[in-house]
Amino acid sequence: MEDRWDERDAASYVGPIAQCVYCTRLIGSDPALVLHGGGNSSVKAPFPDITGAEVDAIFVKGSGWDMATIEAPGLTPLRLGRVQELGALDELSDVDMMRELDAARLDPAAPSPSVETLLHAYLPHPAVQHSHADVIVTLTNLDDGDAVVRDLYGDDVVIVPYVMPGFDLAREVRQRWASEGRDDVVGMVLLNHGLFTWGSDSAEAYRRHVQLISRAEAWLDEHAPSPAEVGPAAKSLVMTELAALRRHLSEAAGHPMIVQRHTGDAVQRFVNRDDLSDLATRGPLTPDHVIRTKRAPLIGRDVDEYVADYHRYVDHHRHRARTTVVELDPAPRVVLDPTVGMLTAGRSVKDAQIAADIYHHTIPVLERAEDHLGGYRALPAGDLFDMEYWALEQAKLQRAGKHPELAGQVAVVTGAASGIGRACAAALLDRGACVAGLDRSAGVATTFAGPGWLGVEADVTDDDAQQSALEATVEHFGGVDIAVVAAGVFPTSAAIAALSADEWRSVMAVNVDAVAGLFRALHPLLALSPTGARVVVIGSKNVPAPGRGAAAYSASKAALTQLSRIAALEWAADGIRVNMVHPDAVFDTGLWTDELIAERAARYGLTIDEYRRRNLLGAEVTSADVAAVVAALCGETFRVTTGAQIPIDGGNERVV
Ligand SMILES: [Zn+2]
């Protein structure tokens, strides 16, 4: 294990709490040790009370903080004596434990502390660090895991058989400590779970973590070489196959899901193993993962069979729960298939990515254990059920607010790097959709940041470029539910008599031909949307009220409107709604320069401000106004509206 301790960095973290922050980040930033919110740490130190007195306290990682990015406010201060009193009880439900821990906080604004707080407080050492290291779960998911660990570490560690985290685990450790907790013990291996180390300060606890993990790595390198980093090449997949599978997964979940495809070497090697369906369904590396990945992946593509299995699993174990079981959605979060590779699914792209990160760490552990160490053996399904339906997890789900309106949905927006297209992409991202933005500008890649954005440089008049942009979208998000057609050109003013044939053709090529091509390519994907797809086309006021000097533009937008109306007719049977908006005088886009606005204003004998607001309401129309209507058209409010044309122009006498 890489020792990430850096004297110079460490020197800027002064005092026990700051040093705990530093060491927590060292562990948290190593994905081989913890992933996404796993692991925790603590330090016992005095808390300066407002009266000037010092209170004996323990600072424990708070929930909602990631070890990799924790700051001092992420370590919750608690009254140490009170926490130790709780830890001395013989019985305490986890729900009561969390309530009492919240009440023992010395700062009510601090987050709820880790569910492993009682254990941290019980250990008679000032600093404690805890990870779910890959190598520890490799060694402990074996038939003879405890013997291997004892052989490797001798009496340097206490070994604790698997017990649910929370009060039961704290009590188990307390009972073992009486006979095994000698002064020279430096850590504790929790079978099927992870590693604790401690010390007189966080630096020592971290150093011991490095030493124990490095010993496990050396042992594994000797007994179980890492799998080779090669695998058979990924097979190409027809977009509609993937979109159909996403639809099926979403229907099983009861809501649309983002589905991401992964075809790296390790995945390809793993999904082509003969024993895939046996090895991959034995259970996760540690019960924590069930919340993210479910107990087992779907092997192959029979979603219905997976769902039936899941119901059986819940019914079989329901009696174990200490609270009323609200069954979770039965859809798999990881799919393994020799042709598809690996798919991960989630209500948000972040959830799909977390499932992928966990599974990328799972694959080599399964292979090493199975191929070299006598076989991978996970915990029985009952223990995994206990974690999946833990009262604390169920309560967390009930507390979680509503998902954003477009969560789990995928939008394609053309012309997304600037102007109305960019504003539409922003509005859809705001409402929880993932957005693939197409634009001929290379800047589209970074128009927005974050996992929900995929910027693809593509000229919409190039059918092949458009096709590969859609393929990238489907590989990245699983399908398409929404399309917003915003790419367009607005040529300089020219009377018909002076209009060149080239000009006419180039306007038609972008504003009409490219959209016909896009519709052709999109339709099979839209028809597979689990929610009923929506298309919104950006037309123009010039459709109902054309202007002199804008023949090519007005004619192109009129043709585009007719194309869209026919799409509304033809696609209604597939549940696809197609609507148009007709904006006017949206000046905050790339199309309008200050000089152009001044020239137009002068032509009408108006000031610039009068020209900007020359509509019935006297309102300035912005690209954000257009985007808000577009996003609303994609939402439930317009559930039964298709073929509509909505003006966004401040009111225009020729349109009204
Ligand atoms: Zn843990």
XYZ file of N, CA and C in Angstrom, residues 377-593:
651
model
N -16.090 -16.991 -0.906
C -17.301 -17.289 -0.144
C -17.797 -16.025 0.538
N -18.973 -15.564 0.151
C -19.531 -14.354 0.754
C -20.406 -14.737 1.940
N -20.908 -13.740 2.621
C -21.820 -13.981 3.736
C -23.110 -14.598 3.224
N -23.823 -15.337 4.083
C -25.127 -15.883 3.670
C -26.106 -14.752 3.359
N -27.092 -15.071 2.518
C -28.051 -14.059 2.069
C -28.753 -13.368 3.233
N -28.969 -14.100 4.323
C -29.670 -13.520 5.463
C -28.948 -12.303 6.040
N -27.610 -12.416 6.159
C -26.840 -11.287 6.682
C -26.914 -10.089 5.737
N -26.959 -10.380 4.447
C -27.028 -9.289 3.468
C -28.409 -8.632 3.514
N -29.423 -9.472 3.708
C -30.779 -8.935 3.864
C -30.844 -7.998 5.079
N -30.204 -8.439 6.177
C -30.226 -7.611 7.394
C -29.686 -6.211 7.103
N -28.638 -6.136 6.283
C -28.073 -4.822 5.960
C -29.000 -4.060 5.008
N -29.491 -4.770 3.975
C -30.325 -4.095 2.974
C -31.599 -3.550 3.615
N -32.138 -4.280 4.592
C -33.396 -3.863 5.234
C -33.186 -3.443 6.684
N -31.984 -2.951 6.977
C -31.643 -2.416 8.292
C -32.567 -1.243 8.599
N -33.033 -1.194 9.825
C -33.964 -0.114 10.209
C -33.380 1.260 9.876
N -32.062 1.413 10.088
C -31.456 2.731 9.832
C -31.488 3.074 8.345
N -31.295 2.048 7.490
C -31.335 2.296 6.039
C -32.757 2.607 5.589
N -33.726 1.881 6.149
C -35.123 2.119 5.781
C -35.540 3.534 6.203
N -35.076 3.937 7.389
C -35.418 5.281 7.860
C -34.795 6.336 6.944
N -33.568 6.055 6.489
C -32.871 6.995 5.599
C -33.676 7.184 4.307
N -34.204 6.058 3.786
C -34.980 6.129 2.547
C -36.242 6.954 2.756
N -36.863 6.759 3.930
C -38.107 7.503 4.179
C -37.840 8.993 4.365
N -36.640 9.313 4.884
C -36.298 10.726 5.071
C -35.930 11.394 3.752
N -35.391 10.595 2.817
C -34.910 11.172 1.557
C -36.065 11.898 0.863
N -35.796 13.077 0.383
C -36.849 13.869 -0.252
C -37.245 13.288 -1.599
N -38.154 13.981 -2.267
C -38.577 13.511 -3.587
C -37.447 13.692 -4.595
N -37.427 12.832 -5.590
C -36.429 12.990 -6.641
C -36.814 14.164 -7.526
N -35.836 14.808 -8.184
C -36.191 15.877 -9.118
C -37.088 15.346 -10.238
N -37.843 16.236 -10.845
C -38.878 15.835 -11.797
C -38.354 14.933 -12.922
N -37.166 15.228 -13.435
C -36.670 14.458 -14.581
C -35.551 13.484 -14.188
N -35.487 13.091 -12.912
C -34.449 12.160 -12.457
C -34.515 10.864 -13.258
N -33.355 10.358 -13.631
C -33.282 9.088 -14.350
C -33.546 9.207 -15.839
N -33.853 10.432 -16.322
C -34.169 10.600 -17.745
C -32.976 11.173 -18.514
N -32.982 10.903 -19.809
C -31.858 11.293 -20.661
C -32.356 12.210 -21.778
N -31.707 13.356 -21.922
C -32.085 14.300 -22.970
C -30.937 14.480 -23.963
N -31.295 14.648 -25.223
C -30.330 15.051 -26.252
C -30.710 16.470 -26.663
N -29.755 17.378 -26.635
C -30.017 18.769 -27.012
C -29.030 19.148 -28.107
N -29.542 19.589 -29.251
C -28.622 20.023 -30.309
C -28.386 21.530 -30.178
N -27.214 21.958 -30.622
C -26.860 23.375 -30.484
C -26.689 23.760 -29.031
N -26.118 22.834 -28.234
C -26.151 22.987 -26.778
C -25.013 23.830 -26.213
N -24.079 24.263 -27.068
C -22.933 24.998 -26.515
C -23.233 26.470 -26.297
N -24.323 26.974 -26.869
C -24.593 28.408 -26.713
C -26.087 28.687 -26.880
N -26.472 29.912 -26.539
C -27.808 30.417 -26.819
C -28.930 29.605 -26.213
N -30.024 29.455 -26.989
C -31.211 28.762 -26.489
C -30.901 27.299 -26.170
N -30.076 26.644 -26.990
C -29.723 25.246 -26.751
C -29.050 25.078 -25.407
N -28.106 25.956 -25.120
C -27.393 25.891 -23.846
C -28.361 26.121 -22.674
N -29.248 27.110 -22.841
C -30.216 27.404 -21.772
C -31.141 26.203 -21.541
N -31.552 25.528 -22.627
C -32.410 24.339 -22.489
C -31.665 23.226 -21.756
N -30.390 23.018 -22.133
C -29.596 21.982 -21.459
C -29.506 22.286 -19.969
N -29.273 23.563 -19.635
C -29.159 23.941 -18.221
C -30.472 23.664 -17.485
N -31.602 24.004 -18.136
C -32.905 23.807 -17.482
C -33.178 22.320 -17.256
N -32.802 21.482 -18.209
C -33.038 20.040 -18.067
C -32.117 19.444 -16.996
N -30.859 19.882 -16.975
C -29.932 19.424 -15.926
C -30.471 19.821 -14.547
N -30.968 21.051 -14.438
C -31.541 21.541 -13.176
C -32.680 20.661 -12.688
N -33.431 20.111 -13.620
C -34.581 19.281 -13.238
C -34.198 17.810 -13.110
N -32.899 17.516 -13.090
C -32.437 16.173 -12.762
C -32.154 15.260 -13.939
N -32.364 15.743 -15.184
C -32.084 14.888 -16.348
C -30.576 14.813 -16.597
N -30.136 13.734 -17.247
C -28.794 13.695 -17.826
C -28.926 14.272 -19.229
N -27.934 15.038 -19.658
C -28.040 15.701 -20.951
C -26.814 15.396 -21.806
N -27.086 14.914 -23.037
C -26.033 14.815 -24.044
C -26.205 16.029 -24.950
N -25.225 16.913 -24.953
C -25.295 18.129 -25.753
C -24.474 17.976 -27.019
N -25.142 18.183 -28.159
C -24.424 18.110 -29.440
C -24.175 19.531 -29.933
N -22.990 19.766 -30.470
C -22.709 21.088 -31.026
C -21.497 20.948 -31.926
N -21.424 21.837 -32.948
C -20.237 21.752 -33.799
C -19.051 22.446 -33.140
N -19.298 23.166 -32.055
C -18.206 23.812 -31.327
C -17.538 22.809 -30.393
N -16.193 22.768 -30.440
C -15.466 21.834 -29.575
C -15.679 22.180 -28.102
N -16.054 23.441 -27.835
C -16.273 23.872 -26.452
C -17.409 23.140 -25.771
N -18.229 22.415 -26.551
C -19.390 21.739 -25.965
C -18.977 20.718 -24.907
N -17.762 20.170 -25.044
C -17.317 19.155 -24.081
C -17.341 19.713 -22.663
N -17.072 20.999 -22.509
C -16.965 21.576 -21.164
C -18.011 22.670 -20.915
N -19.075 22.674 -21.714
C -20.118 23.685 -21.504
C -20.691 23.574 -20.095
N -20.857 22.343 -19.607
C -21.271 22.128 -18.217
C -20.303 21.117 -17.600
N -20.219 21.146 -16.272
C -19.395 20.152 -15.584
C -20.344 19.163 -14.910
N -19.809 18.078 -14.419
C -20.634 17.137 -13.650
C -20.974 15.903 -14.447
N -21.287 14.819 -13.712
C -21.492 13.528 -14.360
C -22.748 13.457 -15.223
N -23.698 14.380 -15.037
C -24.929 14.338 -15.826
C -24.784 14.978 -17.200
N -23.610 15.480 -17.517
C -23.401 16.176 -18.789
C -22.453 15.380 -19.682
N -22.854 15.198 -20.947
C -21.961 14.606 -21.948
C -21.969 15.539 -23.157
N -20.888 16.249 -23.376
C -20.801 17.166 -24.517
C -20.133 16.465 -25.690
N -20.815 16.432 -26.842
C -20.260 15.726 -28.002
C -20.132 16.706 -29.169
N -18.919 16.843 -29.670
C -18.707 17.699 -30.832
C -19.239 16.974 -32.059
N -20.249 17.551 -32.706
C -20.842 16.897 -33.880
C -21.530 17.953 -34.740
N -21.304 17.894 -36.040
C -22.000 18.765 -36.983
C -23.316 18.074 -37.333
N -24.447 18.722 -37.007
C -25.729 18.037 -37.180
C -26.062 17.757 -38.649
N -25.359 18.424 -39.579
C -25.642 18.150 -40.992
C -24.913 16.904 -41.481
N -24.091 16.321 -40.616
C -23.335 15.120 -40.989
C -24.029 13.917 -40.327
N -24.738 13.117 -41.144
C -25.525 11.999 -40.601
C -24.673 11.050 -39.762
N -23.444 10.774 -40.234
C -22.590 9.829 -39.503
C -22.195 10.394 -38.142
N -21.867 11.693 -38.138
C -21.466 12.324 -36.864
C -22.639 12.300 -35.890
N -23.829 12.555 -36.420
C -25.025 12.554 -35.590
C -25.268 11.149 -35.006
N -25.112 10.144 -35.867
C -25.304 8.753 -35.443
C -24.307 8.384 -34.346
N -23.030 8.741 -34.531
C -22.078 8.328 -33.486
C -22.284 9.120 -32.210
N -22.799 10.343 -32.313
C -23.112 11.092 -31.082
C -24.231 10.395 -30.313
N -25.223 9.872 -31.025
C -26.316 9.153 -30.345
C -25.798 7.849 -29.736
N -24.888 7.187 -30.443
C -24.316 5.948 -29.890
C -23.576 6.241 -28.587
N -22.810 7.340 -28.597
C -22.078 7.714 -27.377
C -23.069 7.992 -26.242
N -24.178 8.636 -26.580
C -25.199 8.949 -25.573
C -25.764 7.675 -24.955
N -26.079 6.707 -25.798
C -26.695 5.471 -25.306
C -25.698 4.654 -24.477
N -24.424 4.605 -24.893
C -23.414 3.887 -24.101
C -23.260 4.553 -22.728
N -23.409 5.878 -22.721
C -23.124 6.648 -21.514
C -24.307 6.707 -20.550
N -25.531 6.799 -21.111
C -26.704 6.992 -20.249
C -27.776 5.915 -20.442
N -27.694 5.105 -21.499
C -28.603 3.978 -21.660
C -29.716 4.142 -22.679
N -30.077 5.362 -23.046
C -31.169 5.555 -24.002
C -31.446 7.035 -24.169
N -32.580 7.371 -24.757
C -32.966 8.772 -24.938
C -34.463 8.916 -24.634
N -34.803 9.860 -23.758
C -36.206 10.125 -23.417
C -36.690 11.469 -23.945
N -35.753 12.390 -24.131
C -36.107 13.765 -24.490
C -35.159 14.234 -25.589
N -35.710 14.907 -26.602
C -34.840 15.541 -27.599
C -35.268 16.996 -27.757
N -34.313 17.889 -27.677
C -34.586 19.308 -27.897
C -33.769 19.745 -29.114
N -34.485 20.183 -30.139
C -33.813 20.579 -31.377
C -33.616 22.091 -31.356
N -32.394 22.503 -31.035
C -32.133 23.946 -30.929
C -31.084 24.419 -31.936
N -30.356 23.483 -32.547
C -29.325 23.910 -33.512
C -30.023 24.558 -34.713
N -29.535 25.664 -35.134
C -30.142 26.338 -36.283
C -29.265 27.494 -36.725
N -29.525 27.972 -37.937
C -28.786 29.157 -38.403
C -29.785 30.266 -38.712
N -29.282 31.487 -38.542
C -30.085 32.686 -38.755
C -29.275 33.576 -39.703
N -29.563 33.462 -41.016
C -28.706 34.156 -41.978
C -28.930 35.671 -41.952
N -28.009 36.410 -42.534
C -28.207 37.857 -42.625
C -29.365 38.126 -43.580
N -29.983 39.238 -43.361
C -31.184 39.622 -44.093
C -30.900 39.754 -45.601
N -31.799 39.202 -46.434
C -31.632 39.340 -47.898
C -33.003 39.247 -48.565
N -33.287 40.171 -49.439
C -34.544 40.104 -50.195
C -34.503 38.898 -51.121
N -35.691 38.374 -51.469
C -35.742 37.159 -52.296
C -34.988 37.356 -53.602
N -35.128 38.528 -54.194
C -34.473 38.781 -55.478
C -32.951 38.722 -55.365
N -32.454 38.944 -54.131
C -30.998 38.972 -53.954
C -30.486 37.712 -53.252
N -31.388 36.747 -53.039
C -31.013 35.552 -52.250
C -30.250 34.555 -53.127
N -29.051 34.191 -52.706
C -28.286 33.246 -53.526
C -28.781 31.820 -53.276
N -28.597 30.980 -54.291
C -29.019 29.580 -54.171
C -28.231 28.887 -53.065
N -26.965 29.230 -52.920
C -26.137 28.610 -51.881
C -26.652 28.938 -50.483
N -27.007 30.217 -50.334
C -27.505 30.664 -49.036
C -28.781 29.885 -48.666
N -29.701 29.839 -49.630
C -30.961 29.109 -49.436
C -30.691 27.671 -49.016
N -29.801 27.011 -49.781
C -29.523 25.595 -49.517
C -28.846 25.392 -48.164
N -27.945 26.293 -47.787
C -27.229 26.070 -46.522
C -28.174 26.257 -45.328
N -29.115 27.204 -45.443
C -30.083 27.382 -44.355
C -30.978 26.146 -44.247
N -31.454 25.666 -45.389
C -32.311 24.467 -45.392
C -31.549 23.249 -44.833
N -30.270 23.153 -45.184
C -29.479 21.987 -44.757
C -29.436 21.890 -43.235
N -29.224 23.029 -42.546
C -29.105 22.984 -41.084
C -30.486 22.947 -40.434
N -31.386 23.837 -40.884
C -32.653 24.023 -40.161
C -33.698 22.945 -40.483
N -33.572 22.277 -41.623
C -34.589 21.273 -41.986
C -33.971 19.884 -42.220
N -33.043 19.803 -43.186
C -32.527 18.475 -43.576
C -31.902 17.755 -42.368
N -31.104 18.505 -41.597
C -30.409 17.877 -40.460
C -31.419 17.353 -39.442
N -32.537 18.068 -39.275
C -33.527 17.632 -38.282
C -34.261 16.387 -38.787
N -34.536 16.348 -40.090
C -35.159 15.140 -40.651
C -34.248 13.937 -40.402
N -32.941 14.131 -40.595
C -31.972 13.047 -40.351
C -31.944 12.654 -38.879
N -31.981 13.670 -38.008
C -31.950 13.403 -36.572
C -33.206 12.638 -36.142
N -34.358 13.071 -36.650
C -35.609 12.385 -36.315
C -35.542 10.909 -36.719
N -35.019 10.673 -37.936
C -34.906 9.298 -38.446
C -34.059 8.463 -37.490
N -32.916 9.025 -37.081
C -32.007 8.268 -36.204
C -32.573 8.123 -34.790
N -33.312 9.133 -34.329
C -33.792 9.134 -32.943
C -35.010 8.250 -32.714
N -35.876 8.141 -33.731
C -37.171 7.521 -33.478
C -37.099 6.158 -32.796
N -36.236 5.225 -33.274
C -36.230 3.917 -32.601
C -35.831 4.015 -31.127
N -34.991 4.990 -30.786
C -34.578 5.151 -29.390
C -35.703 5.769 -28.569
N -36.337 6.814 -29.125
C -37.430 7.471 -28.412
C -38.564 6.487 -28.145
N -38.804 5.605 -29.120
C -39.897 4.644 -28.970
C -39.631 3.675 -27.814
N -38.367 3.556 -27.376
C -38.020 2.648 -26.279
C -37.905 3.375 -24.937
N -38.264 4.645 -24.907
C -38.187 5.378 -23.635
C -39.147 4.765 -22.628
N -38.696 4.534 -21.390
C -39.601 3.948 -20.391
C -40.683 4.919 -19.923
N -40.530 6.198 -20.226
C -41.478 7.191 -19.697
C -42.403 7.752 -20.769
N -42.230 7.385 -22.028
C -42.909 8.080 -23.119
C -42.047 9.278 -23.474
N -41.511 9.291 -24.688
C -40.509 10.315 -25.020
C -41.161 11.646 -25.349
N -40.380 12.715 -25.276
C -40.829 14.057 -25.624
C -39.810 14.720 -26.531
N -40.319 15.381 -27.553
C -39.461 16.147 -28.457
C -39.952 17.586 -28.422
N -39.029 18.522 -28.271
C -39.407 19.931 -28.362
C -38.517 20.570 -29.427
N -39.169 21.210 -30.378
C -38.454 21.812 -31.500
C -38.507 23.332 -31.363
N -37.358 23.963 -31.474
C -37.311 25.425 -31.409
C -37.632 25.960 -32.805
N -38.830 26.517 -32.947
C -39.236 27.123 -34.219
C -38.884 28.595 -34.229
N -39.864 29.434 -34.602
C -39.608 30.881 -34.640
C -40.926 31.619 -34.792
N -40.989 32.830 -34.276
C -42.132 33.712 -34.536
C -42.360 33.850 -36.035
N -41.279 33.690 -36.808
C -41.399 33.840 -38.259
C -42.281 32.768 -38.914
N -42.596 31.712 -38.161
C -43.497 30.712 -38.743
C -44.908 31.295 -38.870
N -45.516 31.753 -37.745
C -46.838 32.391 -37.906
C -46.746 33.797 -38.498
N -45.632 34.496 -38.342
C -45.535 35.897 -38.791
C -44.184 36.145 -39.447
N -44.035 35.734 -40.717
C -42.731 35.882 -41.385
C -42.366 37.353 -41.588
N -41.073 37.581 -41.798
C -40.619 38.966 -41.971
C -39.935 39.153 -43.307
N -40.048 40.354 -43.844
C -39.344 40.699 -45.094
C -37.843 40.485 -44.918
N -37.208 40.000 -45.936
C -35.753 39.834 -45.888
C -35.327 38.544 -45.201
N -36.298 37.733 -44.731
C -35.958 36.497 -44.021
C -36.614 35.297 -44.710
N -36.542 35.254 -46.021
C -37.231 34.199 -46.774
C -36.684 32.820 -46.436
N -35.367 32.668 -46.528
C -34.789 31.342 -46.300
C -35.064 30.890 -44.869
N -34.845 31.804 -43.900
C -35.039 31.463 -42.491
C -36.499 31.106 -42.222
N -37.420 31.985 -42.662
C -38.844 31.758 -42.385
C -39.330 30.477 -43.050
N -38.916 30.252 -44.289
C -39.338 29.040 -45.002
C -38.769 27.799 -44.329
N -37.511 27.885 -43.862
C -36.901 26.706 -43.228
C -37.621 26.375 -41.916
N -37.956 27.405 -41.136
C -38.623 27.149 -39.855
C -40.065 26.659 -40.084
N -40.702 27.126 -41.175
C -42.043 26.638 -41.506
C -41.977 25.168 -41.910
N -40.950 24.804 -42.692
C -40.785 23.395 -43.075
C -40.500 22.542 -41.844
N -39.670 23.076 -40.945
C -39.338 22.357 -39.707
C -40.604 22.136 -38.866
N -41.451 23.150 -38.815
C -42.699 23.035 -38.049
C -43.585 21.948 -38.655
N -43.675 21.933 -39.982
C -44.504 20.918 -40.632
C -43.939 19.514 -40.378
N -42.622 19.406 -40.463
C -41.960 18.124 -40.168
C -42.323 17.674 -38.744
N -42.279 18.602 -37.799
C -42.538 18.275 -36.393
C -44.002 17.891 -36.186
N -44.916 18.583 -36.877
C -46.345 18.258 -36.741
C -46.612 16.839 -37.238
N -45.924 16.482 -38.319
C -46.123 15.132 -38.854
C -45.507 14.090 -37.911
N -44.370 14.460 -37.293
C -43.793 13.552 -36.281
C -44.796 13.350 -35.145
N -45.485 14.435 -34.750
C -46.495 14.303 -33.685
C -47.584 13.319 -34.100
N -47.983 13.380 -35.378
C -49.007 12.455 -35.881
C -48.488 11.020 -35.903
N -47.299 10.861 -36.475
C -46.790 9.498 -36.695
C -46.333 8.806 -35.418
N -45.848 9.588 -34.432
C -45.205 8.980 -33.260
C -46.105 8.883 -32.029
N -47.305 9.445 -32.125
C -48.190 9.419 -30.950
C -48.430 7.987 -30.482
N -48.541 7.075 -31.435
C -48.804 5.677 -31.084
C -47.659 5.074 -30.267
N -46.462 5.655 -30.400
C -45.315 5.182 -29.605
C -45.199 5.930 -28.284
N -46.195 6.753 -27.984
C -46.145 7.508 -26.723
C -45.202 8.701 -26.769
N -44.816 9.107 -27.969
C -43.862 10.223 -28.095
C -44.638 11.514 -28.348
N -44.428 12.517 -27.513
C -45.062 13.820 -27.712
C -44.094 14.749 -28.441
N -44.591 15.462 -29.428
C -43.734 16.387 -30.187
C -44.393 17.764 -30.165
N -43.722 18.727 -29.605
C -44.263 20.085 -29.526
C -43.226 21.096 -30.015
N -43.754 22.276 -30.383
C -42.874 23.331 -30.904
C -43.033 24.584 -30.075
N -41.959 25.343 -29.972
C -42.063 26.682 -29.387
C -41.609 27.675 -30.448
N -42.245 28.849 -30.443
C -41.902 29.883 -31.414
C -41.433 31.147 -30.694
N -40.147 31.206 -30.378
C -39.632 32.397 -29.701
C -39.446 33.554 -30.675
N -39.412 34.748 -30.121
C -39.101 35.937 -30.930
C -38.196 36.859 -30.129
N -37.295 37.494 -30.858
C -36.461 38.552 -30.278
C -35.758 38.094 -29.002
N -35.106 36.911 -29.082
C -34.279 36.445 -27.972
C -32.860 36.923 -28.276
N -32.470 38.000 -27.638
C -31.224 38.666 -28.038
C -30.001 38.202 -27.260
N -30.204 37.419 -26.176
C -29.023 37.016 -25.399
C -28.430 35.712 -25.937
N -28.411 35.564 -27.254
C -27.833 34.361 -27.856
C -26.690 34.778 -28.778
N -25.942 33.800 -29.226
C -24.803 34.096 -30.098
C -25.219 34.698 -31.442
N -26.505 34.543 -31.808
C -26.928 35.004 -33.131
C -26.904 36.528 -33.244
N -27.133 37.194 -32.111
C -27.309 38.648 -32.138
C -26.083 39.359 -31.590
N -25.440 40.159 -32.456
C -24.361 41.022 -31.985
C -24.969 42.389 -31.667
